Every structure is written in C-alpha cells, then in structure tokens.
PDB file of C-alpha atoms in Angstrom:
ATOM      1  CA  MET A   1      37.033 -14.731 -13.614  1.00 43.00           C
ATOM      2  CA  LEU A   2      34.326 -11.866 -14.761  1.00 36.00           C
ATOM      3  CA  THR A   3      36.251 -11.525 -17.969  1.00 39.00           C
ATOM      4  CA  PHE A   4      36.729 -14.871 -18.750  1.00 37.00           C
ATOM      5  CA  LEU A   5      33.563 -15.592 -18.239  1.00 34.00           C
ATOM      6  CA  PHE A   6      32.478 -13.303 -20.056  1.00 34.00           C
ATOM      7  CA  PHE A   7      34.052 -14.129 -23.458  1.00 37.00           C
ATOM      8  CA  SER A   8      32.584 -17.915 -22.583  1.00 37.00           C
ATOM      9  CA  VAL A   9      29.589 -16.712 -23.433  1.00 35.00           C
ATOM     10  CA  LEU A  10      30.482 -14.809 -26.221  1.00 37.00           C
ATOM     11  CA  ILE A  11      32.094 -17.302 -28.041  1.00 39.00           C
ATOM     12  CA  GLY A  12      30.018 -20.034 -26.963  1.00 41.00           C
ATOM     13  CA  PHE A  13      26.755 -17.678 -28.176  1.00 39.00           C
ATOM     14  CA  LEU A  14      28.662 -17.010 -31.264  1.00 40.00           C
ATOM     15  CA  THR A  15      28.955 -21.013 -32.295  1.00 43.00           C
ATOM     16  CA  ALA A  16      26.089 -22.348 -31.209  1.00 49.00           C
ATOM     17  CA  HIS A  17      22.252 -22.429 -32.932  1.00 57.00           C
ATOM     18  CA  GLY A  18      19.647 -23.014 -31.500  1.00 70.00           C
ATOM     19  CA  PRO A  19      18.442 -26.518 -31.111  1.00 74.00           C
ATOM     20  CA  GLY A  20      16.167 -26.468 -33.917  1.00 84.00           C
ATOM     21  CA  CYS A  21      18.128 -24.603 -35.867  1.00 88.00           C
ATOM     22  CA  PHE A  22      19.630 -28.328 -37.089  1.00 89.00           C
ATOM     23  CA  LEU A  23      16.466 -29.619 -37.627  1.00 92.00           C
ATOM     24  CA  PRO A  24      16.267 -31.070 -41.324  1.00 92.00           C
ATOM     25  CA  LEU A  25      13.515 -29.668 -43.717  1.00 91.00           C
ATOM     26  CA  VAL A  26      10.205 -31.254 -43.849  1.00 93.00           C
ATOM     27  CA  PRO A  27       7.481 -29.395 -45.713  1.00 93.00           C
ATOM     28  CA  GLY A  28       4.960 -30.609 -43.141  1.00 94.00           C
ATOM     29  CA  THR A  29       1.841 -32.663 -45.220  1.00 94.00           C
ATOM     30  CA  SER A  30      -1.555 -31.036 -47.137  1.00 94.00           C
ATOM     31  CA  ILE A  31      -3.332 -34.021 -46.265  1.00 95.00           C
ATOM     32  CA  GLY A  32      -5.980 -32.996 -43.606  1.00 95.00           C
ATOM     33  CA  CYS A  33      -5.046 -29.168 -43.419  1.00 95.00           C
ATOM     34  CA  LYS A  34      -6.989 -26.494 -43.887  1.00 95.00           C
ATOM     35  CA  ASN A  35      -3.514 -23.910 -43.829  1.00 95.00           C
ATOM     36  CA  ALA A  36      -2.455 -22.889 -47.621  1.00 93.00           C
ATOM     37  CA  PRO A  37       0.486 -23.789 -48.476  1.00 92.00           C
ATOM     38  CA  SER A  38       3.212 -21.498 -48.224  1.00 91.00           C
ATOM     39  CA  LEU A  39       6.922 -20.647 -48.840  1.00 89.00           C
ATOM     40  CA  ARG A  40       8.421 -20.978 -45.154  1.00 93.00           C
ATOM     41  CA  TYR A  41      12.756 -20.524 -44.380  1.00 92.00           C
ATOM     42  CA  HIS A  42      14.187 -23.632 -42.826  1.00 92.00           C
ATOM     43  CA  PHE A  43      17.893 -22.879 -41.996  1.00 91.00           C
ATOM     44  CA  ASP A  44      20.616 -24.533 -43.086  1.00 88.00           C
ATOM     45  CA  PRO A  45      23.085 -25.677 -40.945  1.00 84.00           C
ATOM     46  CA  ASP A  46      25.837 -26.556 -43.218  1.00 82.00           C
ATOM     47  CA  LEU A  47      25.599 -24.266 -44.938  1.00 83.00           C
ATOM     48  CA  ASN A  48      25.045 -21.577 -42.354  1.00 81.00           C
ATOM     49  CA  VAL A  49      22.140 -20.069 -44.741  1.00 86.00           C
ATOM     50  CA  CYS A  50      18.646 -19.300 -43.898  1.00 88.00           C
ATOM     51  CA  HIS A  51      16.909 -20.587 -47.775  1.00 88.00           C
ATOM     52  CA  THR A  52      12.941 -20.875 -48.826  1.00 90.00           C
ATOM     53  CA  PHE A  53      10.613 -23.979 -49.199  1.00 91.00           C
ATOM     54  CA  HIS A  54       7.328 -24.808 -49.982  1.00 89.00           C
ATOM     55  CA  TYR A  55       5.226 -26.005 -46.878  1.00 94.00           C
ATOM     56  CA  ASN A  56       2.616 -28.205 -47.003  1.00 94.00           C
ATOM     57  CA  GLY A  57       0.286 -25.631 -43.814  1.00 94.00           C
ATOM     58  CA  CYS A  58       0.661 -28.471 -41.907  1.00 95.00           C
ATOM     59  CA  GLY A  59       3.112 -30.532 -39.844  1.00 95.00           C
ATOM     60  CA  GLY A  60       7.125 -30.893 -40.216  1.00 94.00           C
ATOM     61  CA  ASN A  61       9.318 -29.005 -36.990  1.00 95.00           C
ATOM     62  CA  ILE A  62      10.183 -26.142 -36.044  1.00 94.00           C
ATOM     63  CA  ASN A  63      12.952 -25.304 -38.360  1.00 95.00           C
ATOM     64  CA  ASN A  64      10.238 -23.911 -40.486  1.00 95.00           C
ATOM     65  CA  TYR A  65      10.231 -19.665 -40.585  1.00 94.00           C
ATOM     66  CA  LYS A  66       7.683 -17.384 -41.921  1.00 93.00           C
ATOM     67  CA  THR A  67      10.139 -14.867 -42.581  1.00 89.00           C
ATOM     68  CA  PRO A  68      14.041 -14.764 -43.491  1.00 86.00           C
ATOM     69  CA  GLY A  69      14.375 -12.680 -40.472  1.00 85.00           C
ATOM     70  CA  ASP A  70      13.026 -14.931 -37.934  1.00 89.00           C
ATOM     71  CA  CYS A  71      15.661 -17.658 -39.474  1.00 89.00           C
ATOM     72  CA  TYR A  72      18.579 -15.280 -39.015  1.00 83.00           C
ATOM     73  CA  LYS A  73      17.606 -14.364 -35.411  1.00 84.00           C
ATOM     74  CA  ASN A  74      16.366 -18.173 -34.099  1.00 86.00           C
ATOM     75  CA  CYS A  75      19.352 -19.654 -36.059  1.00 84.00           C
ATOM     76  CA  VAL A  76      22.322 -17.902 -36.685  1.00 72.00           C
ATOM     77  CA  GLY A  77      22.170 -15.350 -33.243  1.00 54.00           C
ATOM     78  CA  ASP A  78      20.319 -11.458 -32.286  1.00 42.00           C
ATOM     79  CA  PRO A  79      22.971  -9.780 -30.877  1.00 39.00           C
ATOM     80  CA  SER A  80      20.956  -8.059 -28.387  1.00 38.00           C
ATOM     81  CA  GLU A  81      20.245 -11.083 -26.358  1.00 41.00           C
ATOM     82  CA  LEU A  82      24.472 -10.768 -25.780  1.00 38.00           C
ATOM     83  CA  PRO A  83      25.688 -10.126 -21.978  1.00 40.00           C
ATOM     84  CA  GLN A  84      25.700  -6.822 -21.292  1.00 41.00           C
ATOM     85  CA  GLY A  85      28.888  -4.836 -23.830  1.00 39.00           C
ATOM     86  CA  ALA A  86      29.057  -7.764 -26.013  1.00 36.00           C
ATOM     87  CA  GLY A  87      26.580  -6.288 -28.825  1.00 36.00           C
ATOM     88  CA  ASP A  88      28.818  -3.407 -29.812  1.00 38.00           C
ATOM     89  CA  TRP A  89      32.039  -6.599 -31.353  1.00 34.00           C
ATOM     90  CA  LEU A  90      28.945  -7.740 -33.356  1.00 35.00           C
ATOM     91  CA  HIS A  91      27.155  -7.542 -36.387  1.00 37.00           C
ATOM     92  CA  GLU A  92      23.774  -9.035 -38.359  1.00 38.00           C
ATOM     93  CA  ARG A  93      24.807 -12.491 -39.534  1.00 36.00           C
ATOM     94  CA  LYS A  94      28.975 -13.217 -38.519  1.00 40.00           C
ATOM     95  CA  TYR A  95      30.535 -16.144 -37.354  1.00 43.00           C
ATOM     96  CA  PHE A  96      33.443 -17.756 -36.637  1.00 58.00           C
ATOM     97  CA  GLN A  97      33.449 -19.362 -39.448  1.00 74.00           C
ATOM     98  CA  CYS A  98      33.596 -19.116 -43.687  1.00 88.00           C
ATOM     99  CA  SER A  99      30.126 -18.223 -45.299  1.00 87.00           C
ATOM    100  CA  LEU A 100      28.487 -21.741 -46.100  1.00 89.00           C
ATOM    101  CA  GLY A 101      30.537 -23.435 -44.073  1.00 84.00           C
ATOM    102  CA  LYS A 102      33.782 -23.552 -46.054  1.00 88.00           C
ATOM    103  CA  LYS A 103      36.932 -24.377 -43.744  1.00 86.00           C
ATOM    104  CA  PRO A 104      39.458 -21.448 -44.074  1.00 90.00           C
ATOM    105  CA  ILE A 105      42.343 -20.946 -46.315  1.00 93.00           C
ATOM    106  CA  PHE A 106      45.924 -21.378 -43.191  1.00 92.00           C
ATOM    107  CA  ASN A 107      48.625 -18.668 -43.402  1.00 92.00           C
ATOM    108  CA  ASN A 108      51.953 -20.025 -44.565  1.00 91.00           C
ATOM    109  CA  ASN A 109      52.284 -19.720 -40.865  1.00 89.00           C
ATOM    110  CA  GLY A 110      49.662 -22.154 -40.236  1.00 88.00           C
ATOM    111  CA  SER A 111      47.369 -20.022 -38.862  1.00 88.00           C
ATOM    112  CA  PRO A 112      44.020 -19.065 -40.483  1.00 91.00           C
ATOM    113  CA  THR A 113      43.656 -14.970 -39.049  1.00 91.00           C
ATOM    114  CA  CYS A 114      44.203 -12.248 -40.911  1.00 93.00           C
ATOM    115  CA  PRO A 115      44.958  -9.109 -39.214  1.00 93.00           C
ATOM    116  CA  LEU A 116      41.223  -6.457 -39.574  1.00 91.00           C
ATOM    117  CA  SER A 117      40.737  -4.568 -43.069  1.00 87.00           C
ATOM    118  CA  ASP A 118      38.383  -3.139 -45.298  1.00 89.00           C
ATOM    119  CA  THR A 119      39.977  -4.517 -48.197  1.00 93.00           C
ATOM    120  CA  GLY A 120      39.926  -8.161 -47.839  1.00 93.00           C
ATOM    121  CA  ASP A 121      44.092  -7.751 -47.343  1.00 94.00           C
ATOM    122  CA  GLY A 122      46.335 -10.322 -44.867  1.00 94.00           C
ATOM    123  CA  CYS A 123      45.976 -13.303 -46.021  1.00 95.00           C
ATOM    124  CA  ASP A 124      48.865 -15.412 -47.234  1.00 95.00           C
ATOM    125  CA  SER A 125      47.142 -17.073 -50.556  1.00 94.00           C
ATOM    126  CA  ASP A 126      46.365 -15.203 -54.131  1.00 94.00           C
ATOM    127  CA  ALA A 127      42.931 -17.736 -52.714  1.00 95.00           C
ATOM    128  CA  ALA A 128      42.005 -15.924 -49.923  1.00 96.00           C
ATOM    129  CA  THR A 129      40.896 -13.361 -48.979  1.00 96.00           C
ATOM    130  CA  CYS A 130      40.691 -11.509 -44.794  1.00 95.00           C
ATOM    131  CA  VAL A 131      36.544 -11.119 -43.404  1.00 92.00           C
ATOM    132  CA  ASN A 132      36.096 -10.024 -40.628  1.00 87.00           C
ATOM    133  CA  LEU A 133      34.981 -11.857 -38.227  1.00 77.00           C
ATOM    134  CA  TYR A 134      34.232  -9.273 -34.499  1.00 71.00           C
ATOM    135  CA  THR A 135      37.686  -8.692 -33.388  1.00 78.00           C
ATOM    136  CA  MET A 136      40.254 -11.062 -35.867  1.00 82.00           C
ATOM    137  CA  GLY A 137      40.055 -11.588 -39.895  1.00 89.00           C
ATOM    138  CA  LEU A 138      39.791 -15.128 -41.175  1.00 91.00           C
ATOM    139  CA  CYS A 139      40.783 -16.502 -44.654  1.00 94.00           C
ATOM    140  CA  CYS A 140      37.869 -17.825 -46.465  1.00 94.00           C
ATOM    141  CA  ASN A 141      38.006 -18.394 -50.230  1.00 96.00           C
ATOM    142  CA  LYS A 142      37.773 -15.250 -52.369  1.00 96.00           C
ATOM    143  CA  THR A 143      35.953 -17.116 -55.135  1.00 96.00           C
ATOM    144  CA  VAL A 144      33.099 -17.921 -52.581  1.00 95.00           C
ATOM    145  CA  GLU A 145      33.485 -14.490 -50.559  1.00 94.00           C
ATOM    146  CA  PHE A 146      32.533 -12.781 -53.316  1.00 95.00           C
ATOM    147  CA  GLY A 147      29.996 -15.457 -55.737  1.00 95.00           C
ATOM    148  CA  PHE A 148      27.793 -15.260 -52.671  1.00 93.00           C
ATOM    149  CA  ALA A 149      27.804 -12.240 -50.940  1.00 92.00           C
ATOM    150  CA  ALA A 150      26.741 -11.196 -54.512  1.00 95.00           C
ATOM    151  CA  ASP A 151      23.742 -13.674 -54.686  1.00 94.00           C
ATOM    152  CA  GLN A 152      22.562 -11.821 -51.066  1.00 92.00           C
ATOM    153  CA  THR A 153      22.700  -7.893 -52.396  1.00 95.00           C
ATOM    154  CA  ALA A 154      19.180  -6.642 -54.266  1.00 96.00           C
ATOM    155  CA  THR A 155      20.205  -7.515 -58.221  1.00 97.00           C
ATOM    156  CA  CYS A 156      20.617 -10.247 -59.591  1.00 96.00           C
ATOM    157  CA  LEU A 157      23.509 -11.534 -61.462  1.00 94.00           C
ATOM    158  CA  SER A 158      21.970 -10.902 -64.940  1.00 94.00           C
ATOM    159  CA  GLY A 159      21.429  -7.276 -64.105  1.00 96.00           C
ATOM    160  CA  LYS A 160      17.901  -7.241 -62.439  1.00 96.00           C
ATOM    161  CA  SER A 161      15.819  -6.604 -59.560  1.00 97.00           C
ATOM    162  CA  ARG A 162      16.054  -9.495 -56.747  1.00 96.00           C
ATOM    163  CA  TYR A 163      12.959  -9.628 -54.874  1.00 95.00           C
ATOM    164  CA  GLN A 164      14.191  -8.970 -51.182  1.00 93.00           C
ATOM    165  CA  ILE A 165      11.705  -9.569 -47.619  1.00 88.00           C
ATOM    166  CA  ASP A 166      12.525  -7.151 -45.070  1.00 85.00           C
ATOM    167  CA  GLY A 167      15.462  -6.210 -46.938  1.00 87.00           C
ATOM    168  CA  LYS A 168      16.851  -9.568 -47.654  1.00 87.00           C
ATOM    169  CA  SER A 169      17.492 -11.871 -50.193  1.00 90.00           C
ATOM    170  CA  VAL A 170      15.174 -15.267 -50.667  1.00 90.00           C
ATOM    171  CA  LEU A 171      17.471 -17.401 -51.763  1.00 92.00           C
ATOM    172  CA  ALA A 172      16.971 -21.291 -52.565  1.00 92.00           C
ATOM    173  CA  LYS A 173      18.752 -23.886 -53.686  1.00 91.00           C
ATOM    174  CA  ILE A 174      16.181 -24.978 -56.045  1.00 92.00           C
ATOM    175  CA  CYS A 175      13.668 -23.103 -58.465  1.00 94.00           C
ATOM    176  CA  ASP A 176      11.248 -25.889 -57.346  1.00 90.00           C
ATOM    177  CA  ASP A 177      12.045 -24.670 -53.439  1.00 87.00           C
ATOM    178  CA  LEU A 178      10.890 -21.168 -54.864  1.00 88.00           C
ATOM    179  CA  THR A 179       7.431 -19.666 -55.455  1.00 87.00           C
ATOM    180  CA  CYS A 180       8.155 -15.946 -56.978  1.00 92.00           C
ATOM    181  CA  PRO A 181       5.454 -13.554 -56.926  1.00 92.00           C
ATOM    182  CA  ASN A 182       4.555 -11.952 -60.125  1.00 95.00           C
ATOM    183  CA  GLY A 183       6.874 -10.595 -62.090  1.00 97.00           C
ATOM    184  CA  TYR A 184       9.647 -12.493 -61.227  1.00 97.00           C
ATOM    185  CA  SER A 185      10.818 -14.934 -61.980  1.00 97.00           C
ATOM    186  CA  CYS A 186      13.491 -18.206 -60.583  1.00 96.00           C
ATOM    187  CA  GLU A 187      17.050 -17.423 -61.618  1.00 97.00           C
ATOM    188  CA  GLN A 188      20.630 -19.464 -60.836  1.00 96.00           C
ATOM    189  CA  GLY A 189      23.095 -17.530 -59.452  1.00 96.00           C
ATOM    190  CA  ASN A 190      26.428 -18.252 -57.983  1.00 96.00           C
ATOM    191  CA  PHE A 191      25.297 -20.683 -55.300  1.00 94.00           C
ATOM    192  CA  PHE A 192      21.851 -20.418 -54.849  1.00 94.00           C
ATOM    193  CA  VAL A 193      18.548 -19.607 -57.055  1.00 96.00           C
ATOM    194  CA  SER A 194      16.345 -16.829 -56.310  1.00 95.00           C
ATOM    195  CA  CYS A 195      13.408 -14.855 -57.730  1.00 96.00           C
ATOM    196  CA  CYS A 196      14.174 -11.899 -60.635  1.00 97.00           C
ATOM    197  CA  GLN A 197      11.903  -9.279 -61.834  1.00 97.00           C
ATOM    198  CA  ASP A 198      11.374 -10.375 -64.879  1.00 95.00           C
TER     199      ASP A 198
END
C-alpha cells in the first residue's frame, strides 16, 4: 500500500505544474508604474518550456519569473520536494512527455515506450529517438528532440556563443520578446530565438 501511495505521489508530481504556470502571458503595465521594464520568464504549458518576455514593470500575473531557473523550478518541478528516495530517479527538467508538448511516436506493438537507452535506440520508427524519462524511455520525434536540444546549448546555430543565465539558455518565441545584452543579437534557432554573440 505504501508503494502504491509513493508512486501515486511521484506520478502526480511529474505530470503536474503549479496552478500559476497555466496562466497566460501578461506583460503587465508601465502606466503609473515606478518599476523599470525588465526581461522576465513565462512558462508555456503547451510547449512545456520557459521562455522570455518583456515585462512592463507592474501588474501581470504570477506566471512571471525573474530567472529561467525560477521558472523551471516552479513550473517543471524541483526533485528535492519529492518523497524521500524519489529524487534519486529524477533529473532536472524531465517529465512524462516529449519535448515541446509533442505526442510520442507509437511502436508497432502500439506502445510509445522503449527500453532506457544512452544512444536513443529502441524505437521502431526511424523518425523516433528513445528519450529517457526516469525508469522508462519514450519514443519521441527525432527532429523535434534534437532541434530543441540544440536550441538549449551554449552555441547558436551560427556557431556563435549563446547568452545564458545560470547555465540556462535564454529563449523566446520571437525577437520582439527578447532584449539581448550588449555584444549579442537575436537569432532564430530551430524552434526559438535567442541572443547570440556578435
């Protein structure tokens, strides 16, 4: 019975986000606001990713984080908050679905799962790669997985250095939602834009 309860809590944690994480992006207002506009981070529950936006300084909603790390911790989850022993199975920013909210690819046997693999092997379709999720693998679209992984690296598609905060790439949907620091310009990646060194 305790094992069932443990796994129920574990699955609930892995598949749920905080309630504020489902709120829409609201840039706030600058009218009557004494705070300076700034770059903030918003969790997109459809894509399961945190991205940047221009915050006007006041108002908005609670789906508004100062750093990408704060956004991921609050909306993807913090393994340290799991029941004792469960954190050993988890790695940061992993959850039971494919990247960008994409549906898994099913094998010939009707299952989307695959054996855990360091090479990505184990899926029937050549279009799929096996993504490790804790104690099982999931067959996900290879183009999406590799493209999204490339968008998060320290190197832009152009080969230039990508701007990061606390080791996390600063991503946005469009360049208008991104303010690059001096010496960086907005460049399109596979799925997101980011600041790349000039």
